[in-house]
Amino acid sequence: MRSRPSVTLGHRPSRLRVGEPFEIELTLESTTDTPVDAVNLVFAGTELRDLGQGYATTPHFEQRSSLGALQLLSGKRKTLRASFDLPANTPPSFKSPNSRIEYSLEV
């Protein structure tokens, strides 16, 4: 039976700055030989406002990267890299009782 690979994620630089690129490094490891159809990344910035009966969502940006297919061999590691730009007009992360601005990287 195939196993789901474990994923370790890192990024450089450690402090992100608007208008500058940053590098993502993913390390995949599996306990069995495992074909991987694709590794897709979604980097997004979103504002959420509490309306009392749910949230209103305003996307600030979304960037995608697909790292393609690969074959993981049992007990071996595979490191993949991608680069994203934090747009120059991106607001900083923010949290208050009624709203927040958050950023996510989905693998």
mmCIF file of N, CA, C and O in Angstrom:
data_model
loop_
_atom_site.group_PDB
_atom_site.id
_atom_site.type_symbol
_atom_site.label_atom_id
_atom_site.label_comp_id
_atom_site.label_asym_id
_atom_site.label_seq_id
_atom_site.Cartn_x
_atom_site.Cartn_y
_atom_site.Cartn_z
ATOM 1 N N MET A 1 0.839 -1.178 0.000
ATOM 2 C CA MET A 1 0.000 0.000 0.000
ATOM 3 C C MET A 1 0.885 1.244 0.000
ATOM 4 O O MET A 1 1.865 1.323 0.728
ATOM 5 N N ARG A 2 0.528 2.224 -0.804
ATOM 6 C CA ARG A 2 1.294 3.463 -0.875
ATOM 7 C C ARG A 2 0.994 4.350 0.325
ATOM 8 O O ARG A 2 -0.121 4.376 0.830
ATOM 9 N N SER A 3 2.005 5.091 0.734
ATOM 10 C CA SER A 3 1.810 6.002 1.860
ATOM 11 C C SER A 3 1.797 7.438 1.357
ATOM 12 O O SER A 3 2.341 7.744 0.296
ATOM 13 N N ARG A 4 1.163 8.279 2.113
ATOM 14 C CA ARG A 4 1.178 9.709 1.804
ATOM 15 C C ARG A 4 2.533 10.252 2.245
ATOM 16 O O ARG A 4 2.973 9.998 3.358
ATOM 17 N N PRO A 5 3.199 11.001 1.396
ATOM 18 C CA PRO A 5 4.519 11.521 1.769
ATOM 19 C C PRO A 5 4.434 12.523 2.917
ATOM 20 O O PRO A 5 3.450 13.243 3.048
ATOM 21 N N SER A 6 5.470 12.544 3.736
ATOM 22 C CA SER A 6 5.571 13.609 4.732
ATOM 23 C C SER A 6 6.172 14.825 4.033
ATOM 24 O O SER A 6 6.972 14.700 3.106
ATOM 25 N N VAL A 7 5.769 16.008 4.474
ATOM 26 C CA VAL A 7 6.192 17.255 3.832
ATOM 27 C C VAL A 7 6.806 18.157 4.886
ATOM 28 O O VAL A 7 6.220 18.393 5.938
ATOM 29 N N THR A 8 7.998 18.665 4.602
ATOM 30 C CA THR A 8 8.648 19.673 5.436
ATOM 31 C C THR A 8 8.765 20.934 4.591
ATOM 32 O O THR A 8 9.177 20.872 3.436
ATOM 33 N N LEU A 9 8.400 22.065 5.174
ATOM 34 C CA LEU A 9 8.351 23.327 4.437
ATOM 35 C C LEU A 9 9.261 24.352 5.089
ATOM 36 O O LEU A 9 9.286 24.489 6.308
ATOM 37 N N GLY A 10 9.990 25.071 4.267
ATOM 38 C CA GLY A 10 10.814 26.172 4.750
ATOM 39 C C GLY A 10 10.754 27.324 3.764
ATOM 40 O O GLY A 10 10.314 27.151 2.627
ATOM 41 N N HIS A 11 11.169 28.509 4.187
ATOM 42 C CA HIS A 11 11.211 29.651 3.265
ATOM 43 C C HIS A 11 12.380 30.568 3.602
ATOM 44 O O HIS A 11 12.868 30.604 4.720
ATOM 45 N N ARG A 12 12.831 31.288 2.582
ATOM 46 C CA ARG A 12 13.897 32.278 2.720
ATOM 47 C C ARG A 12 13.497 33.524 1.962
ATOM 48 O O ARG A 12 12.926 33.395 0.868
ATOM 49 N N PRO A 13 13.759 34.688 2.433
ATOM 50 C CA PRO A 13 14.348 35.015 3.730
ATOM 51 C C PRO A 13 13.371 34.720 4.866
ATOM 52 O O PRO A 13 12.186 34.504 4.632
ATOM 53 N N SER A 14 13.874 34.754 6.105
ATOM 54 C CA SER A 14 13.012 34.425 7.241
ATOM 55 C C SER A 14 11.980 35.521 7.482
ATOM 56 O O SER A 14 10.894 35.248 7.973
ATOM 57 N N ARG A 15 12.298 36.752 7.128
ATOM 58 C CA ARG A 15 11.339 37.863 7.252
ATOM 59 C C ARG A 15 10.986 38.336 5.852
ATOM 60 O O ARG A 15 11.852 38.788 5.105
ATOM 61 N N LEU A 16 9.704 38.201 5.494
ATOM 62 C CA LEU A 16 9.259 38.566 4.163
ATOM 63 C C LEU A 16 9.062 40.078 4.057
ATOM 64 O O LEU A 16 8.634 40.721 5.005
ATOM 65 N N ARG A 17 9.378 40.620 2.869
ATOM 66 C CA ARG A 17 9.217 42.051 2.619
ATOM 67 C C ARG A 17 8.404 42.246 1.349
ATOM 68 O O ARG A 17 8.620 41.541 0.359
ATOM 69 N N VAL A 18 7.482 43.234 1.398
ATOM 70 C CA VAL A 18 6.639 43.480 0.232
ATOM 71 C C VAL A 18 7.498 43.870 -0.971
ATOM 72 O O VAL A 18 8.533 44.509 -0.848
ATOM 73 N N GLY A 19 7.052 43.411 -2.136
ATOM 74 C CA GLY A 19 7.749 43.722 -3.376
ATOM 75 C C GLY A 19 8.974 42.873 -3.639
ATOM 76 O O GLY A 19 9.627 43.032 -4.664
ATOM 77 N N GLU A 20 9.309 41.972 -2.734
ATOM 78 C CA GLU A 20 10.497 41.145 -2.901
ATOM 79 C C GLU A 20 10.112 39.670 -3.023
ATOM 80 O O GLU A 20 9.143 39.225 -2.409
ATOM 81 N N PRO A 21 10.896 38.901 -3.781
ATOM 82 C CA PRO A 21 10.617 37.469 -3.898
ATOM 83 C C PRO A 21 11.048 36.718 -2.636
ATOM 84 O O PRO A 21 11.892 37.178 -1.877
ATOM 85 N N PHE A 22 10.430 35.570 -2.437
ATOM 86 C CA PHE A 22 10.907 34.666 -1.393
ATOM 87 C C PHE A 22 10.834 33.249 -1.934
ATOM 88 O O PHE A 22 10.042 32.934 -2.811
ATOM 89 N N GLU A 23 11.719 32.431 -1.430
ATOM 90 C CA GLU A 23 11.880 31.060 -1.901
ATOM 91 C C GLU A 23 11.220 30.087 -0.937
ATOM 92 O O GLU A 23 11.358 30.205 0.275
ATOM 93 N N ILE A 24 10.505 29.124 -1.510
ATOM 94 C CA ILE A 24 9.891 28.037 -0.754
ATOM 95 C C ILE A 24 10.692 26.774 -1.034
ATOM 96 O O ILE A 24 11.048 26.508 -2.180
ATOM 97 N N GLU A 25 10.997 26.022 0.010
ATOM 98 C CA GLU A 25 11.670 24.740 -0.148
ATOM 99 C C GLU A 25 10.810 23.663 0.508
ATOM 100 O O GLU A 25 10.510 23.747 1.693
ATOM 101 N N LEU A 26 10.395 22.698 -0.295
ATOM 102 C CA LEU A 26 9.594 21.568 0.184
ATOM 103 C C LEU A 26 10.442 20.315 0.145
ATOM 104 O O LEU A 26 11.073 20.032 -0.873
ATOM 105 N N THR A 27 10.445 19.559 1.220
ATOM 106 C CA THR A 27 11.113 18.268 1.223
ATOM 107 C C THR A 27 10.045 17.195 1.425
ATOM 108 O O THR A 27 9.266 17.262 2.375
ATOM 109 N N LEU A 28 9.990 16.261 0.492
ATOM 110 C CA LEU A 28 9.026 15.163 0.531
ATOM 111 C C LEU A 28 9.757 13.873 0.847
ATOM 112 O O LEU A 28 10.848 13.623 0.328
ATOM 113 N N GLU A 29 9.143 13.041 1.688
ATOM 114 C CA GLU A 29 9.721 11.750 2.024
ATOM 115 C C GLU A 29 8.591 10.740 2.187
ATOM 116 O O GLU A 29 7.549 11.059 2.762
ATOM 117 N N SER A 30 8.792 9.533 1.675
ATOM 118 C CA SER A 30 7.772 8.498 1.750
ATOM 119 C C SER A 30 8.400 7.195 2.245
ATOM 120 O O SER A 30 9.567 6.924 1.986
ATOM 121 N N THR A 31 7.596 6.398 2.935
ATOM 122 C CA THR A 31 8.093 5.115 3.432
ATOM 123 C C THR A 31 7.949 4.005 2.391
ATOM 124 O O THR A 31 8.446 2.900 2.602
ATOM 125 N N THR A 32 7.256 4.300 1.275
ATOM 126 C CA THR A 32 7.120 3.341 0.172
ATOM 127 C C THR A 32 7.350 4.071 -1.143
ATOM 128 O O THR A 32 7.296 5.297 -1.204
ATOM 129 N N ASP A 33 7.622 3.340 -2.215
ATOM 130 C CA ASP A 33 7.705 3.958 -3.536
ATOM 131 C C ASP A 33 6.345 4.581 -3.839
ATOM 132 O O ASP A 33 5.320 3.903 -3.760
ATOM 133 N N THR A 34 6.331 5.869 -4.143
ATOM 134 C CA THR A 34 5.073 6.598 -4.301
ATOM 135 C C THR A 34 5.125 7.531 -5.507
ATOM 136 O O THR A 34 5.936 8.456 -5.534
ATOM 137 N N PRO A 35 4.266 7.293 -6.501
ATOM 138 C CA PRO A 35 4.180 8.255 -7.591
ATOM 139 C C PRO A 35 3.392 9.489 -7.125
ATOM 140 O O PRO A 35 2.416 9.363 -6.389
ATOM 141 N N VAL A 36 3.834 10.654 -7.541
ATOM 142 C CA VAL A 36 3.151 11.906 -7.197
ATOM 143 C C VAL A 36 2.762 12.568 -8.509
ATOM 144 O O VAL A 36 3.625 12.886 -9.333
ATOM 145 N N ASP A 37 1.451 12.756 -8.714
ATOM 146 C CA ASP A 37 0.966 13.346 -9.957
ATOM 147 C C ASP A 37 1.419 14.787 -10.116
ATOM 148 O O ASP A 37 1.771 15.227 -11.204
ATOM 149 N N ALA A 38 1.371 15.557 -9.027
ATOM 150 C CA ALA A 38 1.786 16.960 -9.056
ATOM 151 C C ALA A 38 1.901 17.473 -7.638
ATOM 152 O O ALA A 38 1.259 16.959 -6.726
ATOM 153 N N VAL A 39 2.732 18.482 -7.457
ATOM 154 C CA VAL A 39 2.796 19.215 -6.204
ATOM 155 C C VAL A 39 2.374 20.637 -6.547
ATOM 156 O O VAL A 39 3.068 21.333 -7.297
ATOM 157 N N ASN A 40 1.210 21.043 -6.042
ATOM 158 C CA ASN A 40 0.663 22.361 -6.336
ATOM 159 C C ASN A 40 0.736 23.235 -5.097
ATOM 160 O O ASN A 40 0.400 22.796 -3.999
ATOM 161 N N LEU A 41 1.169 24.473 -5.284
ATOM 162 C CA LEU A 41 1.256 25.446 -4.203
ATOM 163 C C LEU A 41 0.336 26.614 -4.509
ATOM 164 O O LEU A 41 0.261 27.068 -5.659
ATOM 165 N N VAL A 42 -0.362 27.105 -3.484
ATOM 166 C CA VAL A 42 -1.193 28.300 -3.615
ATOM 167 C C VAL A 42 -0.814 29.237 -2.473
ATOM 168 O O VAL A 42 -0.960 28.893 -1.297
ATOM 169 N N PHE A 43 -0.307 30.417 -2.829
ATOM 170 C CA PHE A 43 0.056 31.453 -1.864
ATOM 171 C C PHE A 43 -0.999 32.548 -1.986
ATOM 172 O O PHE A 43 -1.232 33.067 -3.073
ATOM 173 N N ALA A 44 -1.670 32.878 -0.872
ATOM 174 C CA ALA A 44 -2.785 33.819 -0.943
ATOM 175 C C ALA A 44 -2.811 34.754 0.257
ATOM 176 O O ALA A 44 -2.397 34.395 1.356
ATOM 177 N N GLY A 45 -3.318 35.952 0.023
ATOM 178 C CA GLY A 45 -3.566 36.940 1.068
ATOM 179 C C GLY A 45 -5.045 37.283 1.066
ATOM 180 O O GLY A 45 -5.610 37.576 0.011
ATOM 181 N N THR A 46 -5.680 37.243 2.242
ATOM 182 C CA THR A 46 -7.124 37.416 2.332
ATOM 183 C C THR A 46 -7.489 38.280 3.535
ATOM 184 O O THR A 46 -6.881 38.166 4.597
ATOM 185 N N GLU A 47 -8.484 39.123 3.349
ATOM 186 C CA GLU A 47 -9.055 39.896 4.451
ATOM 187 C C GLU A 47 -10.405 39.285 4.806
ATOM 188 O O GLU A 47 -11.223 39.014 3.919
ATOM 189 N N LEU A 48 -10.650 39.059 6.086
ATOM 190 C CA LEU A 48 -11.934 38.520 6.558
ATOM 191 C C LEU A 48 -12.536 39.511 7.546
ATOM 192 O O LEU A 48 -11.855 39.972 8.469
ATOM 193 N N ARG A 49 -13.817 39.846 7.351
ATOM 194 C CA ARG A 49 -14.526 40.754 8.247
ATOM 195 C C ARG A 49 -15.723 40.027 8.850
ATOM 196 O O ARG A 49 -16.520 39.433 8.130
ATOM 197 N N ASP A 50 -15.862 40.117 10.170
ATOM 198 C CA ASP A 50 -16.976 39.486 10.878
ATOM 199 C C ASP A 50 -18.212 40.353 10.712
ATOM 200 O O ASP A 50 -18.241 41.509 11.118
ATOM 201 N N LEU A 51 -19.256 39.792 10.112
ATOM 202 C CA LEU A 51 -20.502 40.517 9.888
ATOM 203 C C LEU A 51 -21.552 40.187 10.939
ATOM 204 O O LEU A 51 -22.698 40.595 10.820
ATOM 205 N N GLY A 52 -21.172 39.434 11.948
ATOM 206 C CA GLY A 52 -22.114 39.034 12.987
ATOM 207 C C GLY A 52 -22.792 37.711 12.681
ATOM 208 O O GLY A 52 -23.101 36.951 13.580
ATOM 209 N N GLN A 53 -23.046 37.446 11.409
ATOM 210 C CA GLN A 53 -23.653 36.174 10.989
ATOM 211 C C GLN A 53 -22.827 35.576 9.865
ATOM 212 O O GLN A 53 -23.342 35.207 8.820
ATOM 213 N N GLY A 54 -21.548 35.531 10.051
ATOM 214 C CA GLY A 54 -20.645 35.000 9.033
ATOM 215 C C GLY A 54 -19.565 36.027 8.696
ATOM 216 O O GLY A 54 -19.510 37.103 9.277
ATOM 217 N N TYR A 55 -18.733 35.656 7.744
ATOM 218 C CA TYR A 55 -17.604 36.497 7.361
ATOM 219 C C TYR A 55 -17.737 36.952 5.918
ATOM 220 O O TYR A 55 -18.216 36.211 5.060
ATOM 221 N N ALA A 56 -17.308 38.180 5.660
ATOM 222 C CA ALA A 56 -17.134 38.669 4.292
ATOM 223 C C ALA A 56 -15.651 38.504 3.983
ATOM 224 O O ALA A 56 -14.791 38.848 4.794
ATOM 225 N N THR A 57 -15.341 37.947 2.841
ATOM 226 C CA THR A 57 -13.963 37.661 2.463
ATOM 227 C C THR A 57 -13.564 38.515 1.266
ATOM 228 O O THR A 57 -14.281 38.567 0.274
ATOM 229 N N THR A 58 -12.412 39.172 1.375
ATOM 230 C CA THR A 58 -11.866 39.959 0.279
ATOM 231 C C THR A 58 -10.476 39.430 -0.038
ATOM 232 O O THR A 58 -9.558 39.579 0.772
ATOM 233 N N PRO A 59 -10.300 38.798 -1.201
ATOM 234 C CA PRO A 59 -8.952 38.336 -1.555
ATOM 235 C C PRO A 59 -8.070 39.520 -1.952
ATOM 236 O O PRO A 59 -8.526 40.434 -2.638
ATOM 237 N N HIS A 60 -6.830 39.529 -1.489
ATOM 238 C CA HIS A 60 -5.867 40.565 -1.873
ATOM 239 C C HIS A 60 -5.014 40.094 -3.045
ATOM 240 O O HIS A 60 -4.666 40.884 -3.910
ATOM 241 N N PHE A 61 -4.646 38.831 -3.051
ATOM 242 C CA PHE A 61 -3.892 38.260 -4.170
ATOM 243 C C PHE A 61 -3.884 36.747 -4.029
ATOM 244 O O PHE A 61 -4.176 36.198 -2.971
ATOM 245 N N GLU A 62 -3.547 36.084 -5.119
ATOM 246 C CA GLU A 62 -3.356 34.640 -5.120
ATOM 247 C C GLU A 62 -2.331 34.306 -6.187
ATOM 248 O O GLU A 62 -2.444 34.777 -7.316
ATOM 249 N N GLN A 63 -1.328 33.542 -5.819
ATOM 250 C CA GLN A 63 -0.306 33.080 -6.762
ATOM 251 C C GLN A 63 -0.247 31.563 -6.681
ATOM 252 O O GLN A 63 -0.344 30.996 -5.605
ATOM 253 N N ARG A 64 -0.065 30.937 -7.841
ATOM 254 C CA ARG A 64 -0.017 29.473 -7.904
ATOM 255 C C ARG A 64 1.281 29.018 -8.563
ATOM 256 O O ARG A 64 1.817 29.699 -9.421
ATOM 257 N N SER A 65 1.713 27.842 -8.153
ATOM 258 C CA SER A 65 2.878 27.208 -8.769
ATOM 259 C C SER A 65 2.651 25.707 -8.775
ATOM 260 O O SER A 65 2.192 25.141 -7.776
ATOM 261 N N SER A 66 2.929 25.068 -9.893
ATOM 262 C CA SER A 66 2.828 23.618 -9.989
ATOM 263 C C SER A 66 4.225 23.061 -10.241
ATOM 264 O O SER A 66 4.897 23.492 -11.185
ATOM 265 N N LEU A 67 4.652 22.140 -9.395
ATOM 266 C CA LEU A 67 6.010 21.611 -9.480
ATOM 267 C C LEU A 67 6.086 20.293 -10.235
ATOM 268 O O LEU A 67 7.124 19.665 -10.272
ATOM 269 N N GLY A 68 4.971 19.859 -10.828
ATOM 270 C CA GLY A 68 4.992 18.707 -11.721
ATOM 271 C C GLY A 68 5.000 17.356 -11.035
ATOM 272 O O GLY A 68 4.971 17.234 -9.814
ATOM 273 N N ALA A 69 5.053 16.323 -11.866
ATOM 274 C CA ALA A 69 5.012 14.937 -11.397
ATOM 275 C C ALA A 69 6.399 14.455 -10.994
ATOM 276 O O ALA A 69 7.408 14.938 -11.502
ATOM 277 N N LEU A 70 6.423 13.483 -10.073
ATOM 278 C CA LEU A 70 7.691 12.887 -9.662
ATOM 279 C C LEU A 70 7.439 11.528 -9.043
ATOM 280 O O LEU A 70 6.309 11.165 -8.736
ATOM 281 N N GLN A 71 8.486 10.761 -8.881
ATOM 282 C CA GLN A 71 8.428 9.445 -8.256
ATOM 283 C C GLN A 71 9.258 9.499 -6.979
ATOM 284 O O GLN A 71 10.459 9.757 -7.036
ATOM 285 N N LEU A 72 8.614 9.292 -5.840
ATOM 286 C CA LEU A 72 9.341 9.208 -4.571
ATOM 287 C C LEU A 72 9.720 7.758 -4.333
ATOM 288 O O LEU A 72 8.883 6.862 -4.440
ATOM 289 N N LEU A 73 10.976 7.530 -4.018
ATOM 290 C CA LEU A 73 11.447 6.183 -3.719
ATOM 291 C C LEU A 73 11.473 5.972 -2.214
ATOM 292 O O LEU A 73 11.746 6.902 -1.453
ATOM 293 N N SER A 74 11.192 4.773 -1.805
ATOM 294 C CA SER A 74 11.124 4.417 -0.398
ATOM 295 C C SER A 74 12.382 4.852 0.356
ATOM 296 O O SER A 74 13.496 4.537 -0.053
ATOM 297 N N GLY A 75 12.173 5.613 1.450
ATOM 298 C CA GLY A 75 13.278 6.030 2.296
ATOM 299 C C GLY A 75 14.123 7.154 1.732
ATOM 300 O O GLY A 75 15.078 7.584 2.365
ATOM 301 N N LYS A 76 13.806 7.663 0.566
ATOM 302 C CA LYS A 76 14.571 8.756 -0.052
ATOM 303 C C LYS A 76 13.814 10.065 0.111
ATOM 304 O O LYS A 76 12.597 10.087 0.218
ATOM 305 N N ARG A 77 14.559 11.165 0.086
ATOM 306 C CA ARG A 77 13.966 12.502 0.157
ATOM 307 C C ARG A 77 14.082 13.190 -1.191
ATOM 308 O O ARG A 77 15.061 13.004 -1.902
ATOM 309 N N LYS A 78 13.089 13.993 -1.494
ATOM 310 C CA LYS A 78 13.109 14.804 -2.702
ATOM 311 C C LYS A 78 12.838 16.244 -2.283
ATOM 312 O O LYS A 78 11.850 16.528 -1.594
ATOM 313 N N THR A 79 13.719 17.170 -2.663
ATOM 314 C CA THR A 79 13.553 18.577 -2.323
ATOM 315 C C THR A 79 13.149 19.347 -3.568
ATOM 316 O O THR A 79 13.783 19.209 -4.618
ATOM 317 N N LEU A 80 12.092 20.136 -3.434
ATOM 318 C CA LEU A 80 11.570 20.946 -4.526
ATOM 319 C C LEU A 80 11.611 22.407 -4.107
ATOM 320 O O LEU A 80 11.465 22.734 -2.928
ATOM 321 N N ARG A 81 11.777 23.296 -5.087
ATOM 322 C CA ARG A 81 11.842 24.728 -4.793
ATOM 323 C C ARG A 81 10.880 25.500 -5.687
ATOM 324 O O ARG A 81 10.672 25.133 -6.841
ATOM 325 N N ALA A 82 10.325 26.553 -5.126
ATOM 326 C CA ALA A 82 9.461 27.469 -5.874
ATOM 327 C C ALA A 82 9.724 28.877 -5.354
ATOM 328 O O ALA A 82 10.253 29.059 -4.254
ATOM 329 N N SER A 83 9.351 29.870 -6.147
ATOM 330 C CA SER A 83 9.541 31.260 -5.762
ATOM 331 C C SER A 83 8.232 32.016 -5.930
ATOM 332 O O SER A 83 7.501 31.805 -6.896
ATOM 333 N N PHE A 84 7.935 32.886 -4.975
ATOM 334 C CA PHE A 84 6.753 33.752 -5.027
ATOM 335 C C PHE A 84 7.204 35.181 -4.763
ATOM 336 O O PHE A 84 8.227 35.408 -4.124
ATOM 337 N N ASP A 85 6.404 36.131 -5.243
ATOM 338 C CA ASP A 85 6.631 37.544 -4.945
ATOM 339 C C ASP A 85 5.524 38.024 -4.023
ATOM 340 O O ASP A 85 4.352 37.741 -4.271
ATOM 341 N N LEU A 86 5.880 38.731 -2.976
ATOM 342 C CA LEU A 86 4.899 39.371 -2.117
ATOM 343 C C LEU A 86 4.602 40.727 -2.763
ATOM 344 O O LEU A 86 5.477 41.584 -2.823
ATOM 345 N N PRO A 87 3.387 40.918 -3.327
ATOM 346 C CA PRO A 87 3.094 42.136 -4.078
ATOM 347 C C PRO A 87 3.383 43.417 -3.280
ATOM 348 O O PRO A 87 3.188 43.462 -2.056
ATOM 349 N N ALA A 88 3.819 44.467 -3.975
ATOM 350 C CA ALA A 88 4.221 45.724 -3.336
ATOM 351 C C ALA A 88 3.086 46.396 -2.576
ATOM 352 O O ALA A 88 3.321 47.077 -1.589
ATOM 353 N N ASN A 89 1.841 46.201 -2.993
ATOM 354 C CA ASN A 89 0.707 46.853 -2.324
ATOM 355 C C ASN A 89 0.053 45.972 -1.262
ATOM 356 O O ASN A 89 -1.057 46.240 -0.822
ATOM 357 N N THR A 90 0.743 44.950 -0.824
ATOM 358 C CA THR A 90 0.192 43.998 0.144
ATOM 359 C C THR A 90 0.183 44.596 1.548
ATOM 360 O O THR A 90 1.211 45.047 2.036
ATOM 361 N N PRO A 91 -0.992 44.594 2.223
ATOM 362 C CA PRO A 91 -1.027 45.091 3.603
ATOM 363 C C PRO A 91 -0.390 44.079 4.554
ATOM 364 O O PRO A 91 -0.323 42.892 4.242
ATOM 365 N N PRO A 92 0.059 44.524 5.717
ATOM 366 C CA PRO A 92 0.642 43.588 6.688
ATOM 367 C C PRO A 92 -0.444 42.706 7.311
ATOM 368 O O PRO A 92 -1.630 43.025 7.264
ATOM 369 N N SER A 93 -0.015 41.604 7.910
ATOM 370 C CA SER A 93 -0.944 40.773 8.674
ATOM 371 C C SER A 93 -1.558 41.623 9.770
ATOM 372 O O SER A 93 -0.917 42.526 10.321
ATOM 373 N N PHE A 94 -2.819 41.335 10.088
ATOM 374 C CA PHE A 94 -3.542 42.159 11.046
ATOM 375 C C PHE A 94 -4.631 41.312 11.680
ATOM 376 O O PHE A 94 -5.226 40.464 11.015
ATOM 377 N N LYS A 95 -4.907 41.553 12.973
ATOM 378 C CA LYS A 95 -5.998 40.838 13.632
ATOM 379 C C LYS A 95 -6.642 41.764 14.655
ATOM 380 O O LYS A 95 -5.958 42.370 15.478
ATOM 381 N N SER A 96 -7.969 41.877 14.578
ATOM 382 C CA SER A 96 -8.747 42.626 15.555
ATOM 383 C C SER A 96 -9.967 41.772 15.898
ATOM 384 O O SER A 96 -10.184 40.731 15.283
ATOM 385 N N PRO A 97 -10.785 42.201 16.844
ATOM 386 C CA PRO A 97 -11.966 41.398 17.176
ATOM 387 C C PRO A 97 -12.920 41.189 15.992
ATOM 388 O O PRO A 97 -13.633 40.191 15.951
ATOM 389 N N ASN A 98 -12.949 42.125 15.020
ATOM 390 C CA ASN A 98 -13.922 42.035 13.937
ATOM 391 C C ASN A 98 -13.345 41.800 12.556
ATOM 392 O O ASN A 98 -14.102 41.636 11.594
ATOM 393 N N SER A 99 -12.041 41.813 12.423
ATOM 394 C CA SER A 99 -11.462 41.582 11.098
ATOM 395 C C SER A 99 -10.028 41.091 11.225
ATOM 396 O O SER A 99 -9.393 41.220 12.273
ATOM 397 N N ARG A 100 -9.568 40.523 10.127
ATOM 398 C CA ARG A 100 -8.171 40.091 10.091
ATOM 399 C C ARG A 100 -7.700 40.020 8.641
ATOM 400 O O ARG A 100 -8.495 39.824 7.720
ATOM 401 N N ILE A 101 -6.412 40.194 8.470
ATOM 402 C CA ILE A 101 -5.752 39.999 7.196
ATOM 403 C C ILE A 101 -4.746 38.891 7.421
ATOM 404 O O ILE A 101 -3.917 38.967 8.327
ATOM 405 N N GLU A 102 -4.854 37.824 6.605
ATOM 406 C CA GLU A 102 -3.985 36.676 6.827
ATOM 407 C C GLU A 102 -3.417 36.180 5.502
ATOM 408 O O GLU A 102 -3.983 36.429 4.434
ATOM 409 N N TYR A 103 -2.316 35.478 5.611
ATOM 410 C CA TYR A 103 -1.623 34.922 4.450
ATOM 411 C C TYR A 103 -1.456 33.426 4.657
ATOM 412 O O TYR A 103 -1.250 32.969 5.774
ATOM 413 N N SER A 104 -1.576 32.691 3.568
ATOM 414 C CA SER A 104 -1.456 31.238 3.677
ATOM 415 C C SER A 104 -0.696 30.673 2.480
ATOM 416 O O SER A 104 -0.704 31.252 1.401
ATOM 417 N N LEU A 105 -0.056 29.556 2.727
ATOM 418 C CA LEU A 105 0.581 28.777 1.673
ATOM 419 C C LEU A 105 0.000 27.384 1.777
ATOM 420 O O LEU A 105 0.152 26.697 2.783
ATOM 421 N N GLU A 106 -0.694 26.987 0.735
ATOM 422 C CA GLU A 106 -1.367 25.684 0.685
ATOM 423 C C GLU A 106 -0.556 24.750 -0.199
ATOM 424 O O GLU A 106 -0.175 25.116 -1.309
ATOM 425 N N VAL A 107 -0.293 23.535 0.273
ATOM 426 C CA VAL A 107 0.446 22.539 -0.508
ATOM 427 C C VAL A 107 -0.526 21.455 -0.915
ATOM 428 O O VAL A 107 -1.262 20.936 -0.112
#
